[in-house]
Short mmCIF file of C-alpha atoms and ligand atoms in Angstrom, two decimals:
data_model
loop_
_atom_site.label_atom_id
_atom_site.label_comp_id
_atom_site.label_asym_id
_atom_site.label_seq_id
_atom_site.Cartn_x
_atom_site.Cartn_y
_atom_site.Cartn_z
CA MET A 149 30.28 -43.25 14.94
CA ILE A 150 33.20 -45.44 14.05
CA ALA A 151 30.98 -48.52 13.73
CA THR A 152 28.77 -46.72 11.22
CA THR A 153 31.81 -45.66 9.20
CA ILE A 154 33.14 -49.21 9.17
CA ILE A 155 29.77 -50.57 8.12
CA ALA A 156 29.46 -47.91 5.40
CA SER A 157 32.87 -48.75 3.98
CA LEU A 158 32.13 -52.47 4.11
CA VAL A 159 28.87 -51.87 2.27
CA SER A 160 30.64 -49.82 -0.40
CA LEU A 161 33.37 -52.47 -0.68
CA VAL A 162 30.77 -55.18 -1.16
CA SER A 163 28.78 -53.12 -3.65
CA GLN A 164 31.98 -52.48 -5.62
CA THR A 165 32.90 -56.15 -5.60
CA TYR A 166 29.49 -57.08 -6.92
CA ALA A 167 29.13 -53.98 -9.08
CA ASP A 168 29.14 -55.94 -12.33
CA GLU A 169 26.69 -58.59 -11.14
CA PRO A 170 23.71 -59.14 -13.44
CA MET A 171 21.10 -56.45 -12.98
CA LYS A 172 17.52 -57.28 -12.00
CA PRO A 173 15.53 -57.24 -15.27
CA GLN A 174 13.12 -54.61 -13.98
CA ARG A 175 15.90 -52.22 -12.96
CA ALA A 176 17.69 -52.88 -16.26
CA GLU A 177 14.53 -51.81 -18.11
CA GLU A 178 14.28 -48.66 -16.01
CA LEU A 179 17.92 -47.84 -16.73
CA GLU A 180 17.46 -48.39 -20.48
CA ARG A 181 14.52 -46.00 -20.39
CA LEU A 182 16.67 -43.48 -18.50
CA ILE A 183 19.45 -43.80 -21.08
CA ARG A 184 16.99 -43.28 -23.95
CA HIS A 185 15.04 -40.39 -22.44
CA ASP A 186 17.38 -38.61 -20.07
CA CYS A 187 20.85 -39.26 -21.46
CA GLY A 188 19.43 -39.15 -25.00
CA SER A 189 17.97 -35.69 -24.43
CA CYS A 190 21.52 -34.30 -24.40
CA HIS A 191 23.64 -36.97 -26.06
CA GLY A 192 21.17 -37.56 -28.90
CA MET A 193 18.68 -40.38 -29.46
CA THR A 194 21.41 -42.60 -30.91
CA LEU A 195 23.96 -41.23 -28.38
CA LYS A 196 25.93 -39.81 -31.32
CA GLY A 197 26.05 -36.43 -29.63
CA GLY A 198 23.97 -33.29 -29.38
CA LEU A 199 24.42 -30.81 -26.57
CA GLY A 200 26.52 -33.57 -24.95
CA PRO A 201 29.27 -35.41 -26.83
CA ASP A 202 29.13 -38.71 -28.70
CA ILE A 203 29.05 -41.54 -26.13
CA ARG A 204 28.80 -44.48 -28.51
CA ALA A 205 30.98 -47.53 -27.94
CA GLN A 206 33.41 -46.66 -30.72
CA THR A 207 34.04 -43.27 -29.13
CA LEU A 208 34.37 -44.56 -25.58
CA GLU A 209 36.59 -47.47 -26.61
CA GLY A 210 39.61 -47.92 -24.35
CA ARG A 211 38.05 -46.11 -21.39
CA SER A 212 37.33 -48.09 -18.22
CA ALA A 213 33.78 -48.73 -17.04
CA ASP A 214 34.84 -47.31 -13.66
CA SER A 215 35.97 -43.99 -15.09
CA ILE A 216 32.78 -43.65 -17.14
CA ALA A 217 30.64 -44.58 -14.12
CA GLU A 218 32.47 -41.89 -12.14
CA ILE A 219 31.54 -39.24 -14.75
CA ILE A 220 27.92 -40.44 -14.69
CA LEU A 221 27.73 -40.26 -10.89
CA GLU A 222 29.63 -36.99 -10.44
CA GLY A 223 28.78 -35.17 -13.66
CA VAL A 224 31.27 -32.76 -15.21
CA PRO A 225 31.30 -29.57 -13.11
CA GLY A 226 31.03 -26.39 -15.14
CA THR A 227 29.28 -28.18 -18.02
CA PRO A 228 25.63 -29.19 -18.53
CA MET A 229 26.52 -32.83 -17.62
CA PRO A 230 24.70 -33.27 -14.31
CA PRO A 231 25.67 -35.61 -11.46
CA TRP A 232 23.35 -38.63 -11.43
CA ARG A 233 24.23 -39.76 -7.92
CA PRO A 234 20.84 -38.71 -6.53
CA LEU A 235 19.13 -41.12 -8.94
CA LEU A 236 21.65 -43.87 -9.57
CA SER A 237 23.58 -46.26 -7.39
CA GLN A 238 27.17 -47.14 -8.18
CA GLN A 239 25.94 -50.49 -9.51
CA ASP A 240 23.49 -48.68 -11.81
CA ALA A 241 26.27 -46.40 -13.10
CA ILE A 242 28.65 -49.32 -13.75
CA TRP A 243 25.83 -51.13 -15.53
CA ILE A 244 25.16 -48.07 -17.74
CA ALA A 245 28.89 -47.66 -18.44
CA ASN A 246 29.17 -51.30 -19.54
CA TYR A 247 25.96 -50.91 -21.56
CA LEU A 248 27.50 -47.97 -23.42
CA LEU A 249 30.83 -49.78 -23.87
CA ARG A 250 29.04 -52.84 -25.33
CA GLY A 251 27.41 -50.53 -27.86
CA GLU A 252 23.87 -51.57 -26.99
CA LYS A 253 21.09 -49.40 -28.34
CA PRO A 254 18.70 -47.94 -25.76
C1 LIG B 215 21.76 -31.73 -19.57
C2 LIG B 215 22.51 -32.43 -20.58
C3 LIG B 215 23.09 -33.80 -20.28
C4 LIG B 215 22.43 -34.90 -19.78
C5 LIG B 215 20.97 -35.03 -19.40
C6 LIG B 215 23.42 -35.97 -19.73
N1 LIG B 215 24.63 -35.51 -20.18
FE1 LIG B 215 26.37 -36.58 -20.26
N2 LIG B 215 27.37 -34.92 -20.83
C7 LIG B 215 26.81 -33.69 -21.13
C8 LIG B 215 27.84 -32.78 -21.54
C9 LIG B 215 27.66 -31.33 -21.97
C10 LIG B 215 29.08 -33.50 -21.47
C11 LIG B 215 30.47 -32.99 -21.80
C12 LIG B 215 31.13 -32.47 -20.56
C13 LIG B 215 32.51 -31.96 -20.90
O1 LIG B 215 32.59 -30.90 -21.54
O2 LIG B 215 33.46 -32.65 -20.53
C14 LIG B 215 28.73 -34.84 -21.03
C15 LIG B 215 29.65 -35.84 -20.85
C16 LIG B 215 29.33 -37.18 -20.63
C17 LIG B 215 30.27 -38.28 -20.61
C18 LIG B 215 31.77 -38.16 -20.83
C19 LIG B 215 32.08 -38.23 -22.30
C20 LIG B 215 33.57 -38.21 -22.50
O3 LIG B 215 33.98 -38.53 -23.62
O4 LIG B 215 34.31 -37.89 -21.57
C21 LIG B 215 29.57 -39.42 -20.40
C22 LIG B 215 30.13 -40.84 -20.34
C23 LIG B 215 28.19 -39.04 -20.25
N3 LIG B 215 28.07 -37.66 -20.40
C24 LIG B 215 27.17 -39.92 -20.02
C25 LIG B 215 25.87 -39.54 -19.73
C26 LIG B 215 24.85 -40.46 -19.29
C27 LIG B 215 25.03 -41.97 -19.15
C28 LIG B 215 23.74 -39.72 -19.07
C29 LIG B 215 22.41 -40.21 -18.55
C30 LIG B 215 22.43 -40.86 -17.27
C31 LIG B 215 24.05 -38.34 -19.39
N4 LIG B 215 25.36 -38.27 -19.77
C32 LIG B 215 23.15 -37.27 -19.33
C33 LIG B 215 25.46 -33.38 -21.04
C34 LIG B 215 24.48 -34.19 -20.52
#
């Protein structure tokens, strides 16, 4: 249906526009827990690297939040980095990317 397609693209446009809006505190807490437990299981508790590479702010410096969010959502095919799209919205992924870029500790 064309109408559905138009609505879907409007929704994604709106969610992109508001992607960096403040996160609801409860969702932010859930995402921090995910970063610590799930991302940390491969990237190390301090995100300094393990099975997955170092994803601390100093290492990611200069990369855009969008490109990092893309990696989080799509994963890196052919490597253990899984796609998180089933669990995370685009807003969640942008929030995590900015969280990593700010150098916050999960
Ligand atoms: C099962 C292990 C695993 C888990 C879990 C995992 N990653 Fe990864 N991640 C990897 C590996 C391995 C790579 C390197 C892929 C490659 O060779 O390019 C990677 C790459 C990345 C990169 C790109 C680094 C760069 O310099 O290009 C980012 C960003 C990233 N992961 C973030 C995350 C986040 C955020 C989470 C949690 C939502 C997560 N990862 C969970 C294994 C994992």
